[in-house]
Short mmCIF file of C-alpha atoms and ligand atoms in Angstrom, two decimals:
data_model
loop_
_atom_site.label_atom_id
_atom_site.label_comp_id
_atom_site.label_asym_id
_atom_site.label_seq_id
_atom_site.Cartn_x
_atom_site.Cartn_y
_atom_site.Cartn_z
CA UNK A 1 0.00 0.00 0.00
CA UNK A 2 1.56 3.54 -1.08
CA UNK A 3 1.63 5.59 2.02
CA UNK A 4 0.91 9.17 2.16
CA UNK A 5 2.35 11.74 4.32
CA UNK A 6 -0.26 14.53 5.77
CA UNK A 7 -0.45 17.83 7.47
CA UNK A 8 -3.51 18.42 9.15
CA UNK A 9 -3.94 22.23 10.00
CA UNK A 10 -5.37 24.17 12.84
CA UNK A 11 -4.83 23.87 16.96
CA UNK A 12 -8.18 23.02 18.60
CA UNK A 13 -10.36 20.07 19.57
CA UNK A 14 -11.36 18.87 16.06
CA UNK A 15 -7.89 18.85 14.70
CA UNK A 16 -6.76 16.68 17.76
CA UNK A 17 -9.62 14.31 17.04
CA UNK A 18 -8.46 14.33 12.87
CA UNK A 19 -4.98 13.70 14.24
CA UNK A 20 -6.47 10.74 15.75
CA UNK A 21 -8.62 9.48 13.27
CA UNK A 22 -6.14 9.62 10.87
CA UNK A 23 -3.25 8.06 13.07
CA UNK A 24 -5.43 4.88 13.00
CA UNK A 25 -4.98 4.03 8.64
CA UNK A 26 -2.36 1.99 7.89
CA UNK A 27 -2.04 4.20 4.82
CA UNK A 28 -0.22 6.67 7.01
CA UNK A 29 3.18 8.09 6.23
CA UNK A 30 4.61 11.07 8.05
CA UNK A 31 1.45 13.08 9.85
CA UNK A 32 2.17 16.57 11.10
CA UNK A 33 0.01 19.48 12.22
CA UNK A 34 0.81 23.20 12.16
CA UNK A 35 0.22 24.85 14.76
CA UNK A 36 -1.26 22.28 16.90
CA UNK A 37 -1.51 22.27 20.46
CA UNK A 38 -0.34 20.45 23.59
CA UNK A 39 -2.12 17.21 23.25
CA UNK A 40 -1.37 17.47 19.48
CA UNK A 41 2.10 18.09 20.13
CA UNK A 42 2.19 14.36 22.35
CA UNK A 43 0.31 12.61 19.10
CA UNK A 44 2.44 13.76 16.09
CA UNK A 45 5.20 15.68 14.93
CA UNK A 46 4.24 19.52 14.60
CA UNK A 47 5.14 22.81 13.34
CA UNK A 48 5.04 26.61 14.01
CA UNK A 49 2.87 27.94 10.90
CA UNK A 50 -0.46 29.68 11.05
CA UNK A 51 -3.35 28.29 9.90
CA UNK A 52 -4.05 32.21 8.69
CA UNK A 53 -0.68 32.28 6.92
CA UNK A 54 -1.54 30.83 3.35
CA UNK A 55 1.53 31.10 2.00
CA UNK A 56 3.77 29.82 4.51
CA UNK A 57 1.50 26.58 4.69
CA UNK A 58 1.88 26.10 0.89
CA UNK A 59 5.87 26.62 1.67
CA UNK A 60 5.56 24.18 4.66
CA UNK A 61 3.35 21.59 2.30
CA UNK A 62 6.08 22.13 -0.46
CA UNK A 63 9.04 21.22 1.16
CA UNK A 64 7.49 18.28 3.35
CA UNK A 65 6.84 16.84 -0.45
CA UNK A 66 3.15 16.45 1.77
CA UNK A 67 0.80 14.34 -0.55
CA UNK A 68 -2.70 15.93 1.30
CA UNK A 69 -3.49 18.42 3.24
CA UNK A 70 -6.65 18.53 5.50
CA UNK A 71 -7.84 22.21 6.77
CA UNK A 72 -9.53 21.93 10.11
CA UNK A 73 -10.45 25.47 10.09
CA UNK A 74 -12.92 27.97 7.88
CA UNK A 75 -10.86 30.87 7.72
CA UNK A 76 -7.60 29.54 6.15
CA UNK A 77 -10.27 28.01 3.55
CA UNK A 78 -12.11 31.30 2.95
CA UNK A 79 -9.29 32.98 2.28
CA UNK A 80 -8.14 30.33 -0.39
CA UNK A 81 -5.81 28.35 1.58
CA UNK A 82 -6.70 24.92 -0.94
CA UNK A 83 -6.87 26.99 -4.00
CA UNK A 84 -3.17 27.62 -3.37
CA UNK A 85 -2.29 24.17 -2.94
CA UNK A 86 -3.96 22.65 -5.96
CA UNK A 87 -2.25 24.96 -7.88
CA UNK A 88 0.50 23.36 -6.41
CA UNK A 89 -0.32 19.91 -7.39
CA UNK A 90 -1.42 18.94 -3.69
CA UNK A 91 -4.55 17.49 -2.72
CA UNK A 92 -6.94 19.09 -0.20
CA UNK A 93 -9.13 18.22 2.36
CA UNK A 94 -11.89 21.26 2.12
CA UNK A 95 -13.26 23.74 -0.48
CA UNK A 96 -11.89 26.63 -2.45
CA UNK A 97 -12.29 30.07 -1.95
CA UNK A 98 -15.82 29.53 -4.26
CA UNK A 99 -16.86 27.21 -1.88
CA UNK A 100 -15.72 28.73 1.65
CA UNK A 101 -18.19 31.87 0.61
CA UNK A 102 -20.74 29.37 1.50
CA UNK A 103 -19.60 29.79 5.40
CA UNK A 104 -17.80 33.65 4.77
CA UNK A 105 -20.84 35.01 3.32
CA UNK A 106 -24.18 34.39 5.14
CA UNK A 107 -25.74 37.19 2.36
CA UNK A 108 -24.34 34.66 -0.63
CA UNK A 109 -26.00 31.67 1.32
CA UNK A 110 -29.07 33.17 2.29
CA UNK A 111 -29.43 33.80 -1.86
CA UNK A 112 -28.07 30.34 -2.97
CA UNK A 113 -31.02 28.95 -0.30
CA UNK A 114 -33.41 31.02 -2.47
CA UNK A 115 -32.22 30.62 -5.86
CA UNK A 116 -32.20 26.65 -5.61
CA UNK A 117 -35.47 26.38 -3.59
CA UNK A 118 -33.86 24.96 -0.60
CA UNK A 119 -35.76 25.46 2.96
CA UNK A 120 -34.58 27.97 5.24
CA UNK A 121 -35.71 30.95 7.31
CA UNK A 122 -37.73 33.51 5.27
CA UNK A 123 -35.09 37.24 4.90
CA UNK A 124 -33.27 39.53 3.16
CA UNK A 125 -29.85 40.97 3.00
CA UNK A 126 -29.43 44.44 3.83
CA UNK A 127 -26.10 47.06 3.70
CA UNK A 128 -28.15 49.79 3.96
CA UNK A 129 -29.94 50.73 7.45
CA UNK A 130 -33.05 52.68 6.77
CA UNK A 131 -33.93 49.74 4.10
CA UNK A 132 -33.12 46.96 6.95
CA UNK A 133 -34.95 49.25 9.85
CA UNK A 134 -37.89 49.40 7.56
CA UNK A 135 -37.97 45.52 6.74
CA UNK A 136 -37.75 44.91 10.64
CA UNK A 137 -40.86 46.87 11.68
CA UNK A 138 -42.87 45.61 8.50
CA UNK A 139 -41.93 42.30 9.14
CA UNK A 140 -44.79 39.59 10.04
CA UNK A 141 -42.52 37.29 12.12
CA UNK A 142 -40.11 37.67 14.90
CA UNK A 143 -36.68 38.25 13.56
CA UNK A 144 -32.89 37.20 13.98
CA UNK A 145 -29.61 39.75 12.65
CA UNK A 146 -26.48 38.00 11.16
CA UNK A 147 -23.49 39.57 10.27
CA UNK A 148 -23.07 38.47 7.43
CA UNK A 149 -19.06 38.04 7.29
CA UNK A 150 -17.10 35.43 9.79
CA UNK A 151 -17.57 36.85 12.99
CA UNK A 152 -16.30 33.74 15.20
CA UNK A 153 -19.56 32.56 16.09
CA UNK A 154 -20.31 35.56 17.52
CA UNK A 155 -22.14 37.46 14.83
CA UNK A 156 -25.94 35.76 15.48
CA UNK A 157 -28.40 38.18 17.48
CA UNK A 158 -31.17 36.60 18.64
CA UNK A 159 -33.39 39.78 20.08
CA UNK A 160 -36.41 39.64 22.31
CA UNK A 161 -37.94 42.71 20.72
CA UNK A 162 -38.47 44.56 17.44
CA UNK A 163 -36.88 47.53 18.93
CA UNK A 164 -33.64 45.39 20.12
CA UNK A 165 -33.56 44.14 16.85
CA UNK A 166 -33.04 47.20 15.35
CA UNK A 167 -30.57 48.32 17.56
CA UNK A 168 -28.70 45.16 16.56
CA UNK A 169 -28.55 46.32 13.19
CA UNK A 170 -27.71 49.50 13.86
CA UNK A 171 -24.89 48.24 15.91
CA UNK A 172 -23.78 46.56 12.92
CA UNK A 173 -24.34 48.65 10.14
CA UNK A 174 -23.92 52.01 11.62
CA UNK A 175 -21.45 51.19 14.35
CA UNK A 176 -19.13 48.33 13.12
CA UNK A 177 -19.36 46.22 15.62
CA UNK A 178 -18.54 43.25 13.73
CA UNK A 179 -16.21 45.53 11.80
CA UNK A 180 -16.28 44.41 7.78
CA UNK A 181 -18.12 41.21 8.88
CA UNK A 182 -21.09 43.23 9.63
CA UNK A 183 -21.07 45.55 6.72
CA UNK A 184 -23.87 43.41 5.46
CA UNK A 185 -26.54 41.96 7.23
CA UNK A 186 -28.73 39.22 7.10
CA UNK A 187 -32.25 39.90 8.97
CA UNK A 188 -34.62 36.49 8.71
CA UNK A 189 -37.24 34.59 10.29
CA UNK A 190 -36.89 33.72 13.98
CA UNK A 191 -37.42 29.85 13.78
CA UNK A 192 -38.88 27.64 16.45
CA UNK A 193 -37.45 24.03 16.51
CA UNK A 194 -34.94 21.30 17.61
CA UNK A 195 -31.58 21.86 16.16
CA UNK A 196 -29.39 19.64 14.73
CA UNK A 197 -25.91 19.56 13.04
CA UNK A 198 -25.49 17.42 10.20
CA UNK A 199 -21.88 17.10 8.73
CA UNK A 200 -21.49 15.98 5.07
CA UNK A 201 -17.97 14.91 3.56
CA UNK A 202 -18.43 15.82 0.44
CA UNK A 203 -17.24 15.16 -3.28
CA UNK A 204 -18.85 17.02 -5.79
CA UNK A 205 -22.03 15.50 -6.32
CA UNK A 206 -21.32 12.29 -3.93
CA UNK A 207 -21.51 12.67 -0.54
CA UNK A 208 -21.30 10.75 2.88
CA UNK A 209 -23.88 11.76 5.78
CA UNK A 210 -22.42 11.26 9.25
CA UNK A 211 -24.14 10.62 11.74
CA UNK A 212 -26.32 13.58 13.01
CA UNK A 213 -25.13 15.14 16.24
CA UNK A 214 -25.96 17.89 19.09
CA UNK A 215 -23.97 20.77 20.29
CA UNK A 216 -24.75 22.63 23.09
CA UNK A 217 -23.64 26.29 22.62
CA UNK A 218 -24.12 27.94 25.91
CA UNK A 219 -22.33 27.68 28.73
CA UNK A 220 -24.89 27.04 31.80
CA UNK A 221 -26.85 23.98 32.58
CA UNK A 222 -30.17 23.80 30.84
CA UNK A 223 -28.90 25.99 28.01
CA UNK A 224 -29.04 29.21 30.07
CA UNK A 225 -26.24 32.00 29.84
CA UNK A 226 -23.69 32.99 27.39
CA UNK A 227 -23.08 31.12 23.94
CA UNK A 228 -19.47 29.31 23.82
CA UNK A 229 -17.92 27.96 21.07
CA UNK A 230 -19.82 24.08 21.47
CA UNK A 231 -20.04 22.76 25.97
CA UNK A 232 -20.54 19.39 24.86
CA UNK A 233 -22.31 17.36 22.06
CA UNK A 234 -23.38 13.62 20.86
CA UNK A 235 -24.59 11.64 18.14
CA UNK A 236 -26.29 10.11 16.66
CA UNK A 237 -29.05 12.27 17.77
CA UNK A 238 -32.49 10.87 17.35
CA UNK A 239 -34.27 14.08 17.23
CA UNK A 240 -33.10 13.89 13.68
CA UNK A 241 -35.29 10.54 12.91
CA UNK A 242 -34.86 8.92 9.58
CA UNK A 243 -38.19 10.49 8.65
CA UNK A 244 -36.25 13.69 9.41
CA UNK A 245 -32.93 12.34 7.40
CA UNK A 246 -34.54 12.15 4.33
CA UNK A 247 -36.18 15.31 4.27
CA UNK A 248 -32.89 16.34 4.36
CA UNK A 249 -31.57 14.34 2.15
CA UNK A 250 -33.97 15.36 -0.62
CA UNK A 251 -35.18 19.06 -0.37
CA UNK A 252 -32.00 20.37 1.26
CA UNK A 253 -28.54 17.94 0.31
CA UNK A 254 -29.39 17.63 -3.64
CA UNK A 255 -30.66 20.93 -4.39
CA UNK A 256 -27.37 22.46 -2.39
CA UNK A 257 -25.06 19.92 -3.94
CA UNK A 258 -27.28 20.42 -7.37
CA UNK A 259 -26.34 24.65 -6.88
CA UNK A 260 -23.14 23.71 -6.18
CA UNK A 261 -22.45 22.07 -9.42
CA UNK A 262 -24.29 24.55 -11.65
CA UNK A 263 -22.60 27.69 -9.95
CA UNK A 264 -19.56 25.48 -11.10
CA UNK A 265 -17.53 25.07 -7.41
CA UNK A 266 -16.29 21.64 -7.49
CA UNK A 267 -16.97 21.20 -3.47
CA UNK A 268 -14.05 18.76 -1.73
CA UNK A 269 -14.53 18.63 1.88
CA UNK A 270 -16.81 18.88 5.15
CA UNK A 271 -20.22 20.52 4.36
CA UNK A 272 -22.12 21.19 8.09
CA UNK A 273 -25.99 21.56 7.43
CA UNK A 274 -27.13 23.19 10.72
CA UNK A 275 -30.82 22.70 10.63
CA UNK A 276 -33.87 23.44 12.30
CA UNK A 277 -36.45 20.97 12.92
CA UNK A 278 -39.74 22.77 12.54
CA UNK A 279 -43.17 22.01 11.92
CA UNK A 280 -43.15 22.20 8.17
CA UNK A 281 -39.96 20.04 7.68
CA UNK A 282 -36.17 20.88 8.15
CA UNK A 283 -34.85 24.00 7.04
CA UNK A 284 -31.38 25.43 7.22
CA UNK A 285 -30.04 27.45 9.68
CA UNK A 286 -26.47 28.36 8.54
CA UNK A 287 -23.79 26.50 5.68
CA UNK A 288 -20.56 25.41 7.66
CA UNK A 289 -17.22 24.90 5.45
CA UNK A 290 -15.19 22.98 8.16
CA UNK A 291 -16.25 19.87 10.81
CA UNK A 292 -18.11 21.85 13.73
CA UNK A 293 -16.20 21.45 17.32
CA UNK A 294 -16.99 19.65 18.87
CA UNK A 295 -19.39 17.74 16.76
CA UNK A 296 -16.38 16.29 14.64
CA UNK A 297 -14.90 14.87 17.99
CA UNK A 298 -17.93 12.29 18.26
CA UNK A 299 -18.18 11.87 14.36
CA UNK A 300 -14.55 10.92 14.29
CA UNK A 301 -15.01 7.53 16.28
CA UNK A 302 -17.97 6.44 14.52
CA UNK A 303 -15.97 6.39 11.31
CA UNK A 304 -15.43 2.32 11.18
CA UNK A 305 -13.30 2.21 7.89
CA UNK A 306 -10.42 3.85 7.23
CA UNK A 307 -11.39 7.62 7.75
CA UNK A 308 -7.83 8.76 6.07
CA UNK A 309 -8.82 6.77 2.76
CA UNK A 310 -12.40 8.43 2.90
CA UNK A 311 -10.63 12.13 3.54
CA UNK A 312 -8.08 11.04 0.71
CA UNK A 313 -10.32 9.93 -1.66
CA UNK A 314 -12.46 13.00 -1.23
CA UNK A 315 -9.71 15.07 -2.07
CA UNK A 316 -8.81 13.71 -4.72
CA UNK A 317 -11.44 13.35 -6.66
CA UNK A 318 -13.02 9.72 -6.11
CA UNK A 319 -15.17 9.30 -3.52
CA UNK A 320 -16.55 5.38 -3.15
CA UNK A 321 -19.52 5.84 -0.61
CA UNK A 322 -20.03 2.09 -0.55
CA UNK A 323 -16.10 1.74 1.28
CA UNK A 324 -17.51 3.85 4.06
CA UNK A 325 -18.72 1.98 7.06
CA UNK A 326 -20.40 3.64 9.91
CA UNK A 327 -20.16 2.06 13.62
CA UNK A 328 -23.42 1.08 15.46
CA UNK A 329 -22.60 3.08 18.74
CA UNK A 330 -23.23 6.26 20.58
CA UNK A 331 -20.49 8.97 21.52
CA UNK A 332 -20.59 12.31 23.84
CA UNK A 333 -18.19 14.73 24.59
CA UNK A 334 -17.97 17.02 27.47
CA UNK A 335 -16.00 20.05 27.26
CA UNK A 336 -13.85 20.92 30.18
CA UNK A 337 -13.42 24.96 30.08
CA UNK A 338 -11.34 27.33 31.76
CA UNK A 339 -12.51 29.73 34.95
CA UNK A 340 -14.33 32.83 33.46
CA UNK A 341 -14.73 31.27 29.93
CA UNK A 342 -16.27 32.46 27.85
CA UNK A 343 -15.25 36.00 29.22
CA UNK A 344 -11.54 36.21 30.05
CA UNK A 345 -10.21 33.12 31.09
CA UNK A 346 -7.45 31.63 33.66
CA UNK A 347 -4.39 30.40 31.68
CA UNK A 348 -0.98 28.55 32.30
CA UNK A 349 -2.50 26.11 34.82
CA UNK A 350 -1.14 22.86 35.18
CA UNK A 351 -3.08 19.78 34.21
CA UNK A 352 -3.45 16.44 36.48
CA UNK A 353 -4.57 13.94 33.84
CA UNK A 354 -6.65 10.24 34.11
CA UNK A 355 -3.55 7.99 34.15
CA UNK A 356 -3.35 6.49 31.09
CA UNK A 357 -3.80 3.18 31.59
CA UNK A 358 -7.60 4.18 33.20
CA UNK A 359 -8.24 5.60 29.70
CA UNK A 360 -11.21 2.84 28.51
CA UNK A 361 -9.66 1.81 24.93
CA UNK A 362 -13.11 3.19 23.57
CA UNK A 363 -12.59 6.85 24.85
CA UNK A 364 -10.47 10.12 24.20
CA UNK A 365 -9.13 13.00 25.73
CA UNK A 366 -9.03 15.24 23.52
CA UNK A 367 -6.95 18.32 23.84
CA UNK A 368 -8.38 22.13 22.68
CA UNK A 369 -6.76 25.40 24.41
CA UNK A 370 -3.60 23.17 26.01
CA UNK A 371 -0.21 23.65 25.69
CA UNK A 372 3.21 21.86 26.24
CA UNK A 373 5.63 24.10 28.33
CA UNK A 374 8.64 22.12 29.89
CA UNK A 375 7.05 18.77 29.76
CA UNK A 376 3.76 19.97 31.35
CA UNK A 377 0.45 20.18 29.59
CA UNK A 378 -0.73 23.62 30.50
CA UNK A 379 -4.29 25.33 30.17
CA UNK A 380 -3.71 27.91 27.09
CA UNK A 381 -7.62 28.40 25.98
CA UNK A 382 -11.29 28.94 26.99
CA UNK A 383 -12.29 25.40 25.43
CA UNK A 384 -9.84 23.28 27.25
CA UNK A 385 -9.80 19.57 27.02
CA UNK A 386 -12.92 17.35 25.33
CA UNK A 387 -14.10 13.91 26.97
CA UNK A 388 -14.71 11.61 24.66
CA UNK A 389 -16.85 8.25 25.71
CA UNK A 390 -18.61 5.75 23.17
CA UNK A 391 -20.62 3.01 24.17
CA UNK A 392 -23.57 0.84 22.72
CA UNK A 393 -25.97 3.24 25.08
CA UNK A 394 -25.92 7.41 24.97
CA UNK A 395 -26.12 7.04 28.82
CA UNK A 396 -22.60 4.73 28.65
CA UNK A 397 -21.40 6.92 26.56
CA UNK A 398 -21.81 10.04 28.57
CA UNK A 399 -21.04 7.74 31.81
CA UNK A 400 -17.36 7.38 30.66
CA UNK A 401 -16.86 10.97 29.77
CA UNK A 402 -17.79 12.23 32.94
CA UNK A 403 -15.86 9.80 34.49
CA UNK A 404 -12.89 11.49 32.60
CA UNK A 405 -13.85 14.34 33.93
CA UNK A 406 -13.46 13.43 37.44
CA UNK A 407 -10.39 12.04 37.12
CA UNK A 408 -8.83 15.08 35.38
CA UNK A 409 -8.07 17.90 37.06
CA UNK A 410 -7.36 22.01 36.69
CA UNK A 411 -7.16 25.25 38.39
CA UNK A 412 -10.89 26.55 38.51
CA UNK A 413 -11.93 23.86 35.21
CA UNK A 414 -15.61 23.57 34.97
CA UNK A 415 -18.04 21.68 32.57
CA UNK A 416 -21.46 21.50 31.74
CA UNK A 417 -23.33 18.13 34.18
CA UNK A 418 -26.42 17.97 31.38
CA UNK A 419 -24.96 17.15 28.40
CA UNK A 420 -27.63 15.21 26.27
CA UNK A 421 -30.46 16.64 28.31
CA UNK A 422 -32.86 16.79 26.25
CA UNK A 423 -31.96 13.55 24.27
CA UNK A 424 -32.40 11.53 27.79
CA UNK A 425 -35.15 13.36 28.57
CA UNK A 426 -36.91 11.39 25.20
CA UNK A 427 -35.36 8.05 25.86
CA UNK A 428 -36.67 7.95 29.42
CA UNK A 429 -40.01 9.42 28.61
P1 AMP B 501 -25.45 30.42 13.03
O1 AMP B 501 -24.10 31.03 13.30
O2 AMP B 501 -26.11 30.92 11.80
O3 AMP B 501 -25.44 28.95 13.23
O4 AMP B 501 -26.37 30.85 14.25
C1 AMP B 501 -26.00 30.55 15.57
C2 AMP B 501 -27.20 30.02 16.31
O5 AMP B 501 -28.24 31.02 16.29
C3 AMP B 501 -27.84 28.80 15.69
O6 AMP B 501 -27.21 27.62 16.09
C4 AMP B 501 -29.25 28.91 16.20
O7 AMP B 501 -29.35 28.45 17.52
C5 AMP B 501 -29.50 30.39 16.22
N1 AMP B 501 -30.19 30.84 14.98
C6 AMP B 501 -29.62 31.24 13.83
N2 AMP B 501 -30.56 31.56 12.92
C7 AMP B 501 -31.75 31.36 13.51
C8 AMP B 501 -33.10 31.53 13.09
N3 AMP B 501 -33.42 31.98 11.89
N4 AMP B 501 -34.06 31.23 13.98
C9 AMP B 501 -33.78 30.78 15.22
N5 AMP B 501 -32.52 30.61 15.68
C10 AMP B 501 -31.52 30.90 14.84
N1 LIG B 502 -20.11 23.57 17.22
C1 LIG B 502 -20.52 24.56 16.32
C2 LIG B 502 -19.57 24.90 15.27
O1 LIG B 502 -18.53 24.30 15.13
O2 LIG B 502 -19.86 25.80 14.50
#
């Protein structure tokens, strides 16, 4: 078998659980990630380049004669981090600039939704605020403002009010709060519903679904207080039934993957359909360009064949959906954060780890904001470390993550006790 060396890039929770994933194919040469992080650092060579710097990655890809390259994050995409490297002859793991827009540009997705008939919240794109103020008040539904640019996952406003939503545009139009990002706006249809994330690796017009998972964005139990980049999530999540699935799979995957093709972007890579489970079907919420953290830490385990050949294959071209195998099990992760997170956070404090060897074979700690000073895995993020547990129940699964969690210790840590709430709330109904 030839073997192929890779350089996964980014420094978070999903590119620990790629590392990972991939570190598992025999097809496997030399693996390194740039920048990486402490837990990275333990699991494969790394190196010192930005996932922002486009053209020292292409330099770093050149000279490690690297035969793929998988992007963890969006913004390295969106500002055409694989367009660079296919014109270098390398293969990539995620879109081109023409695809990324999907993700950069929530104005250019809400009018892709509309020109290919796919479901999603009712709204219009505004620059101007007068027009936007006057499409607020007129409006015959609640509303939501999105900056339209990348704005870290910060750029949703969810107001109460008519008048707060106004002042949200304002904010953004007038003000620049979300600086360029919020130049344009996108004000739409508050929707009421069950949310799901569905990640598809896609190929041009072939695809593989994952399973479907659940994040929980904000930071309190119950799903009170301030959003955070992901507390905790799990799949497969049966809010999304199979009823559900192929709703999806017909009024909102092949029209997308249909625009796709006739805008001409030849899509290579993760596409994360954040839906809405409402009354009248599944509609989407927002495009994603990249694995969603930490949904791609419990998708990553449930990959049975070899998820390096799938990611491969993808990127170059020849997707085989029928190699793919999907295991028959349940995974959770809970997020272990940082004091004050996500405000300002405590950093440089020491972590006490689960001794290895109490580390079921079947779970993973998976590092985020670490980093490896003198030996030591330090705290160096809001998002910290990610417990991983699978099992053949949800409840074993979320059983051995917590029990991670216990055993893993740092200065003022704290994670979320109700992860799969509302999922366990079902099955024991
Ligand atoms: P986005 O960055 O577009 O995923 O939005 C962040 C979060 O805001 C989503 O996960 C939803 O919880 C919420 N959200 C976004 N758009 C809507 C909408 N039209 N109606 C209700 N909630 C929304
Ligand atoms: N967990 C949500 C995201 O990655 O966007």
């Amino acid at each position: 078998m030839k073997k192929i060396n890779v350089l996964i890039i980014g420094s978070g929770g999903r590119e620990h659980a790629l590392v990972k994933a991939v570190k598992k194919s025999p097809m496997l040469g030399r693996l390194v990630c740039s920048p990486a992080n402490g837990g990275i650092a333990k699991d494969c060579e790394v190196a010192n380049v930005k996932a922002e710097d486009i053209e020292g990655i292409v330099a770093l890809a050149k000279e490690g004669n690297f035969d793929l390259v998988i992007s963890g994050p969006e913004v390295p995409l969106s500002m055409g981090l694989a367009d660079a490297l296919r014109a270098e002859g390398i293969a990539v793991y995620g879109p081109n600039k023409n695809g990324a827009i999907l993700e950069a540009s929530k104005a250019f997705s809400k009018n892709f939704l509309k020109k290919y008939n796919i479901p999603t919240a009712a709204g219009e794109n505004f620059t101007d605020f007068a027009k936007a103020k006057e499409f607020i008040e007129n409006a015959p539904f609640d509303v939501v403002i999105k900056a339209s640019g990348l704005a870290a996952g910060k750029g949703v406003i969810i107001p109460e009010t008519k008048a707060e939503a106004i002042e949200a545009a304002r904010e953004m139009l007038e003000d620049g709060v979300f600086g360029d990002s919020g130049k344009e706006i996108v004000v739409e249809e508050k929707m009421e519903g069950e949310e799901s994330s569905i990640m598809l690796m896609v190929c041009g017009k072939d695809y593989v679904m994952l399973p479907p998972s659940q994040d929980h964005k904000r930071v309190g139990e119950g799903d009170t207080g301030l959003n955070t980049g992901g507390m905790g999530a799990y799949a497969p999540a049966a809010v999304a039934t199979d009823a559900v699935l192929e709703d999806v799979r017909t009024n909102i995957i092949a029209p997308t993957l249909a625009g796709l093709q006739s805008e001409g972007i030849d899509y290579r890579g993760t596409l994360y359909v954040g839906i809405m489970i409402t009354k009248n079907g599944a509609k989407v919420v927002e495009f994603n360009v990249r694995f969603g953290d930490p949904e791609c830490q419990v998708l990553m385990p449930l990959i049975e064949s070899d998820a390096l050949e799938l990611i491969n294959d993808i990127a170059n071209g020849n997707l085989d959906v029928s190699k793919v195998k999907i295991a028959n099990k349940f995974t959770a992760i809970v997020v272990m954060c940082a004091e004050g997170y996500p405000d300002a956070y405590r950093k440089g404090d020491v972590i006490t780890f689960t001794p290895e060897d109490d580390i079921p074979e079947d779970c993973w700690i998976i590092h985020a904001g670490t980093k490896l000073v003198d030996g030591n895995i330090v705290t160096a993020g809001g998002r910290v470390l990610g417990m991983v547990g699978s099992d053949a129940t949800l409840q074993g699964a979320l059983d051995k993550a917590y029990a991670l969690c216990k055993t893993t210790s740092f200065k003022g840590g704290f994670y979320r006790r109700d992860i799969a709430h509302r999922e366990l709330a079902r099955l024991n109904k």
